[in-house]
mmCIF file of C-alpha atoms in Angstrom:
data_model
loop_
_atom_site.group_PDB
_atom_site.id
_atom_site.type_symbol
_atom_site.label_atom_id
_atom_site.label_comp_id
_atom_site.label_asym_id
_atom_site.label_seq_id
_atom_site.Cartn_x
_atom_site.Cartn_y
_atom_site.Cartn_z
ATOM 1 C CA ASP C 1 -246.029 26.222 20.392
ATOM 2 C CA GLN C 2 -249.098 25.737 18.096
ATOM 3 C CA GLN C 3 -247.637 24.512 14.831
ATOM 4 C CA VAL C 4 -251.056 24.309 13.117
ATOM 5 C CA LYS C 5 -253.124 27.333 13.624
ATOM 6 C CA GLN C 6 -256.902 27.992 12.907
ATOM 7 C CA ASN C 7 -257.150 31.698 13.853
ATOM 8 C CA SER C 8 -260.863 31.819 13.395
ATOM 9 C CA PRO C 9 -262.625 30.109 16.326
ATOM 10 C CA SER C 10 -265.892 30.736 14.503
ATOM 11 C CA LEU C 11 -267.538 31.693 11.275
ATOM 12 C CA SER C 12 -271.135 32.368 10.225
ATOM 13 C CA VAL C 13 -272.140 32.148 6.542
ATOM 14 C CA GLN C 14 -275.409 32.530 4.786
ATOM 15 C CA GLU C 15 -276.850 29.280 3.314
ATOM 16 C CA GLY C 16 -275.897 28.948 -0.327
ATOM 17 C CA ARG C 17 -272.897 31.198 -0.184
ATOM 18 C CA ILE C 18 -269.321 30.114 -0.040
ATOM 19 C CA SER C 19 -267.645 29.193 3.339
ATOM 20 C CA ILE C 20 -263.959 29.696 3.398
ATOM 21 C CA LEU C 21 -262.073 27.930 6.335
ATOM 22 C CA ASN C 22 -258.400 29.085 6.891
ATOM 23 C CA CYS C 23 -255.452 27.139 8.497
ATOM 24 C CA ASP C 24 -251.722 28.275 8.937
ATOM 25 C CA TYR C 25 -248.941 25.960 9.799
ATOM 26 C CA THR C 26 -245.246 26.895 10.866
ATOM 27 C CA ASN C 27 -243.460 23.521 10.425
ATOM 28 C CA SER C 28 -242.049 23.622 6.989
ATOM 29 C CA MET C 29 -241.581 19.826 7.152
ATOM 30 C CA PHE C 30 -245.528 19.530 6.962
ATOM 31 C CA ASP C 31 -246.180 17.767 3.573
ATOM 32 C CA TYR C 32 -249.566 16.187 4.095
ATOM 33 C CA PHE C 33 -252.757 17.863 5.168
ATOM 34 C CA LEU C 34 -256.290 16.682 6.072
ATOM 35 C CA TRP C 35 -259.632 18.409 7.135
ATOM 36 C CA TYR C 36 -261.887 16.764 9.551
ATOM 37 C CA LYS C 37 -265.524 17.843 10.332
ATOM 38 C CA LYS C 38 -267.068 17.262 13.927
ATOM 39 C CA TYR C 39 -270.700 17.508 14.933
ATOM 40 C CA PRO C 40 -271.747 17.923 18.537
ATOM 41 C CA ALA C 41 -271.478 14.628 20.582
ATOM 42 C CA GLU C 42 -269.782 12.812 17.722
ATOM 43 C CA GLY C 43 -266.388 11.839 16.886
ATOM 44 C CA PRO C 44 -264.579 13.852 13.928
ATOM 45 C CA THR C 45 -265.031 12.500 10.416
ATOM 46 C CA PHE C 46 -262.513 12.621 7.687
ATOM 47 C CA LEU C 47 -263.488 15.127 4.982
ATOM 48 C CA ILE C 48 -260.612 15.684 2.511
ATOM 49 C CA SER C 49 -256.749 15.670 2.208
ATOM 50 C CA ILE C 50 -254.201 17.005 0.245
ATOM 51 C CA SER C 51 -250.451 16.438 -0.175
ATOM 52 C CA SER C 52 -247.770 19.155 -1.233
ATOM 53 C CA ILE C 53 -247.485 17.747 -4.736
ATOM 54 C CA LYS C 54 -250.810 19.445 -5.407
ATOM 55 C CA ASP C 55 -252.186 22.922 -4.747
ATOM 56 C CA LYS C 56 -255.696 21.922 -5.108
ATOM 57 C CA ASN C 57 -258.020 19.042 -4.210
ATOM 58 C CA GLU C 58 -261.538 18.925 -4.896
ATOM 59 C CA ASP C 59 -264.520 16.485 -3.601
ATOM 60 C CA GLY C 60 -267.861 17.507 -4.541
ATOM 61 C CA ARG C 61 -268.881 20.979 -2.770
ATOM 62 C CA PHE C 62 -265.536 20.656 -0.844
ATOM 63 C CA THR C 63 -262.205 22.093 -2.083
ATOM 64 C CA VAL C 64 -258.889 22.487 -0.398
ATOM 65 C CA PHE C 65 -256.200 24.867 -1.623
ATOM 66 C CA LEU C 66 -252.505 24.631 -0.351
ATOM 67 C CA ASN C 67 -250.131 27.490 -0.672
ATOM 68 C CA LYS C 68 -246.988 26.075 0.506
ATOM 69 C CA SER C 69 -244.844 29.194 0.246
ATOM 70 C CA ALA C 70 -247.376 30.930 2.517
ATOM 71 C CA LYS C 71 -247.660 27.739 4.754
ATOM 72 C CA HIS C 72 -251.459 28.276 4.529
ATOM 73 C CA LEU C 73 -254.391 26.038 3.474
ATOM 74 C CA SER C 74 -257.984 26.722 3.135
ATOM 75 C CA LEU C 75 -261.052 24.729 2.901
ATOM 76 C CA HIS C 76 -263.900 26.121 0.499
ATOM 77 C CA ILE C 77 -267.452 24.851 0.737
ATOM 78 C CA VAL C 78 -269.842 25.777 -2.231
ATOM 79 C CA PRO C 79 -272.617 26.121 -1.765
ATOM 80 C CA SER C 80 -273.029 26.066 1.955
ATOM 81 C CA GLN C 81 -275.804 24.033 3.341
ATOM 82 C CA PRO C 82 -277.265 23.971 6.847
ATOM 83 C CA GLY C 83 -275.739 20.407 7.395
ATOM 84 C CA ASP C 84 -272.351 21.817 7.006
ATOM 85 C CA SER C 85 -272.615 23.538 10.379
ATOM 86 C CA ALA C 86 -269.957 21.762 12.431
ATOM 87 C CA VAL C 87 -266.457 22.270 13.797
ATOM 88 C CA TYR C 88 -263.869 21.844 11.277
ATOM 89 C CA PHE C 89 -260.161 20.774 12.187
ATOM 90 C CA CYS C 90 -257.275 20.877 9.902
ATOM 91 C CA ALA C 91 -254.407 18.504 10.562
ATOM 92 C CA ALA C 92 -250.828 18.334 9.163
ATOM 93 C CA SER C 93 -248.184 15.602 8.983
ATOM 94 C CA PRO C 94 -244.593 15.588 7.560
ATOM 95 C CA THR C 95 -245.699 12.628 5.546
ATOM 96 C CA ASN C 96 -248.668 10.288 4.745
ATOM 97 C CA PHE C 97 -246.786 7.289 5.547
ATOM 98 C CA GLY C 98 -244.388 6.026 8.230
ATOM 99 C CA ASN C 99 -244.749 7.008 11.899
ATOM 100 C CA GLU C 100 -245.166 10.707 11.583
ATOM 101 C CA LYS C 101 -247.916 11.886 13.885
ATOM 102 C CA LEU C 102 -250.659 14.277 12.799
ATOM 103 C CA THR C 103 -250.868 17.753 14.387
ATOM 104 C CA PHE C 104 -254.432 19.370 14.782
ATOM 105 C CA GLY C 105 -255.439 22.804 14.671
ATOM 106 C CA THR C 106 -257.776 24.246 17.415
ATOM 107 C CA GLY C 107 -260.822 24.059 15.261
ATOM 108 C CA THR C 108 -263.431 26.612 13.605
ATOM 109 C CA ARG C 109 -266.978 26.430 14.418
ATOM 110 C CA LEU C 110 -268.765 27.043 11.078
ATOM 111 C CA THR C 111 -272.583 28.113 11.508
ATOM 112 C CA ILE C 112 -274.663 28.131 8.250
ATOM 113 C CA ILE C 113 -277.526 30.742 8.656
ATOM 114 C CA PRO C 114 -280.676 29.420 6.705
ATOM 115 C CA ASP T 1 -271.977 -3.609 13.640
ATOM 116 C CA ALA T 2 -268.625 -2.512 11.877
ATOM 117 C CA GLY T 3 -267.090 0.556 13.304
ATOM 118 C CA ILE T 4 -265.285 1.929 16.363
ATOM 119 C CA THR T 5 -266.931 2.129 19.649
ATOM 120 C CA GLN T 6 -265.971 3.795 22.959
ATOM 121 C CA SER T 7 -267.305 3.042 26.365
ATOM 122 C CA PRO T 8 -268.470 4.551 28.561
ATOM 123 C CA ARG T 9 -269.898 7.536 26.929
ATOM 124 C CA TYR T 10 -269.788 9.631 29.960
ATOM 125 C CA LYS T 11 -267.789 9.153 33.247
ATOM 126 C CA ILE T 12 -267.492 11.036 36.440
ATOM 127 C CA THR T 13 -264.750 9.975 38.784
ATOM 128 C CA GLU T 14 -262.984 11.452 41.860
ATOM 129 C CA THR T 15 -259.368 12.829 42.078
ATOM 130 C CA GLY T 16 -257.081 10.045 42.689
ATOM 131 C CA ARG T 17 -259.152 7.154 41.264
ATOM 132 C CA GLN T 18 -257.982 4.757 38.677
ATOM 133 C CA VAL T 19 -260.354 4.854 35.477
ATOM 134 C CA THR T 20 -260.166 3.010 32.109
ATOM 135 C CA LEU T 21 -261.735 4.183 28.940
ATOM 136 C CA MET T 22 -262.434 1.324 26.384
ATOM 137 C CA CYS T 23 -262.028 1.335 22.702
ATOM 138 C CA HIS T 24 -263.064 -1.471 20.269
ATOM 139 C CA GLN T 25 -262.742 -1.377 16.428
ATOM 140 C CA THR T 26 -263.937 -4.064 14.072
ATOM 141 C CA TRP T 27 -262.077 -3.255 10.967
ATOM 142 C CA SER T 28 -258.827 -4.792 11.906
ATOM 143 C CA HIS T 29 -256.952 -1.586 11.340
ATOM 144 C CA SER T 30 -253.213 -1.622 12.265
ATOM 145 C CA TYR T 31 -253.227 1.959 13.821
ATOM 146 C CA MET T 32 -255.292 3.076 17.105
ATOM 147 C CA PHE T 33 -255.087 6.400 18.736
ATOM 148 C CA TRP T 34 -256.179 8.026 21.671
ATOM 149 C CA TYR T 35 -256.980 11.918 21.575
ATOM 150 C CA ARG T 36 -258.066 14.283 24.030
ATOM 151 C CA GLN T 37 -260.057 17.492 22.814
ATOM 152 C CA ASP T 38 -259.949 20.672 25.005
ATOM 153 C CA LEU T 39 -261.023 24.123 24.317
ATOM 154 C CA GLY T 40 -258.311 26.145 22.868
ATOM 155 C CA HIS T 41 -256.143 23.081 22.176
ATOM 156 C CA GLY T 42 -258.078 21.302 19.623
ATOM 157 C CA LEU T 43 -257.232 17.428 19.251
ATOM 158 C CA ARG T 44 -254.170 16.373 21.144
ATOM 159 C CA LEU T 45 -252.651 12.900 20.689
ATOM 160 C CA ILE T 46 -252.057 10.958 23.739
ATOM 161 C CA TYR T 47 -251.033 7.573 22.845
ATOM 162 C CA TYR T 48 -250.944 5.626 19.687
ATOM 163 C CA SER T 49 -250.286 1.832 18.606
ATOM 164 C CA ALA T 50 -249.103 0.647 15.278
ATOM 165 C CA ALA T 51 -250.004 -3.019 16.108
ATOM 166 C CA ALA T 52 -250.519 -5.279 19.088
ATOM 167 C CA ASP T 53 -248.108 -4.910 21.650
ATOM 168 C CA ILE T 54 -246.613 -1.711 20.002
ATOM 169 C CA THR T 55 -247.576 1.357 21.613
ATOM 170 C CA ASP T 56 -245.912 4.873 21.497
ATOM 171 C CA LYS T 57 -246.203 8.153 23.209
ATOM 172 C CA GLY T 58 -248.009 11.245 21.464
ATOM 173 C CA GLU T 59 -247.934 14.811 22.586
ATOM 174 C CA VAL T 60 -249.514 14.568 26.135
ATOM 175 C CA PRO T 61 -248.922 11.057 27.542
ATOM 176 C CA ASP T 62 -248.128 11.949 31.162
ATOM 177 C CA GLY T 63 -250.509 10.386 33.677
ATOM 178 C CA TYR T 64 -251.828 7.702 31.030
ATOM 179 C CA VAL T 65 -251.306 4.157 30.340
ATOM 180 C CA VAL T 66 -252.341 2.156 27.447
ATOM 181 C CA SER T 67 -252.166 -1.442 26.274
ATOM 182 C CA ARG T 68 -253.074 -3.346 23.068
ATOM 183 C CA SER T 69 -253.029 -7.112 23.562
ATOM 184 C CA LYS T 70 -255.459 -7.438 20.818
ATOM 185 C CA THR T 71 -255.488 -5.659 17.486
ATOM 186 C CA GLU T 72 -259.254 -4.716 18.216
ATOM 187 C CA ASN T 73 -258.977 -3.156 21.574
ATOM 188 C CA PHE T 74 -256.988 -0.119 22.901
ATOM 189 C CA PRO T 75 -257.857 0.815 26.362
ATOM 190 C CA LEU T 76 -256.603 4.014 27.832
ATOM 191 C CA THR T 77 -256.069 4.028 31.781
ATOM 192 C CA LEU T 78 -255.669 7.028 34.012
ATOM 193 C CA GLU T 79 -253.853 5.659 37.032
ATOM 194 C CA SER T 80 -254.675 8.471 39.392
ATOM 195 C CA ALA T 81 -257.106 10.876 37.909
ATOM 196 C CA THR T 82 -256.593 14.619 38.252
ATOM 197 C CA ARG T 83 -258.868 17.520 37.404
ATOM 198 C CA SER T 84 -256.708 18.447 34.537
ATOM 199 C CA GLN T 85 -257.679 15.274 32.954
ATOM 200 C CA THR T 86 -261.299 16.543 32.740
ATOM 201 C CA SER T 87 -261.856 16.392 28.901
ATOM 202 C CA VAL T 88 -263.368 14.504 26.117
ATOM 203 C CA TYR T 89 -261.405 11.497 24.747
ATOM 204 C CA PHE T 90 -261.698 10.181 21.390
ATOM 205 C CA CYS T 91 -260.268 6.867 20.049
ATOM 206 C CA ALA T 92 -259.570 6.470 16.432
ATOM 207 C CA SER T 93 -258.275 3.776 13.990
ATOM 208 C CA SER T 94 -256.516 3.692 10.569
ATOM 209 C CA GLU T 95 -255.038 1.486 8.371
ATOM 210 C CA VAL T 96 -252.096 3.835 7.489
ATOM 211 C CA MET T 97 -250.750 6.044 10.299
ATOM 212 C CA ASN T 98 -251.665 9.492 8.730
ATOM 213 C CA THR T 99 -254.223 8.792 6.283
ATOM 214 C CA GLU T 100 -258.180 8.919 6.938
ATOM 215 C CA ALA T 101 -258.689 7.967 10.669
ATOM 216 C CA PHE T 102 -262.054 6.786 11.927
ATOM 217 C CA PHE T 103 -263.076 8.134 15.204
ATOM 218 C CA GLY T 104 -265.282 6.909 18.021
ATOM 219 C CA GLN T 105 -268.179 8.866 19.470
ATOM 220 C CA GLY T 106 -265.973 9.980 22.358
ATOM 221 C CA THR T 107 -265.882 9.629 26.096
ATOM 222 C CA ARG T 108 -266.669 12.760 28.260
ATOM 223 C CA LEU T 109 -264.795 12.542 31.367
ATOM 224 C CA THR T 110 -265.208 14.567 34.355
ATOM 225 C CA VAL T 111 -262.732 14.450 37.351
ATOM 226 C CA VAL T 112 -264.159 16.059 40.550
#
């Protein structure tokens, strides 16, 4: 039972345009969400997070939007750059403290076309 | 160098053999984790540890054993490797359970 779903295994975007990566979740107890980025042959690196008290969090070119009623979050990258080509994982947890575990999605491979 | 390191980076082993994957972190983070990454499954938590001598199961713990006698080390042992344990294994650490975690570079394990 996949509680965190990334329904697009891959996405190609022209350099300079906006990349939108989507993530849906089924567990209504999830309250804290993170995005990780992974290059080939490397470990994932943390990108950005959001808690349910917000509906948007921004860090430079990266913005995460949270729609709790739809159980949906998205990561926007503007403008997209070749170095953004990577696999992106979303992850969710019932809280950002305590011993609740993170649940990861299956990942979306983003390719930025020069 | 500060960071989290895994060894070996690549390992081929035979079915039934015992194999240990090593993980070492220099930040003195309380939490350490082992994940496996498989196509179609993303990252799945195998075991985690909240502190030295405190470990707990994750989503897919069967066939694995962990220990944490020192804060900085968190080895993962496959007691009798099976082909289904062929995967890429990532160790991670964090100061708080679900905040930003730092991942190692991964160990690609092939069981033949």
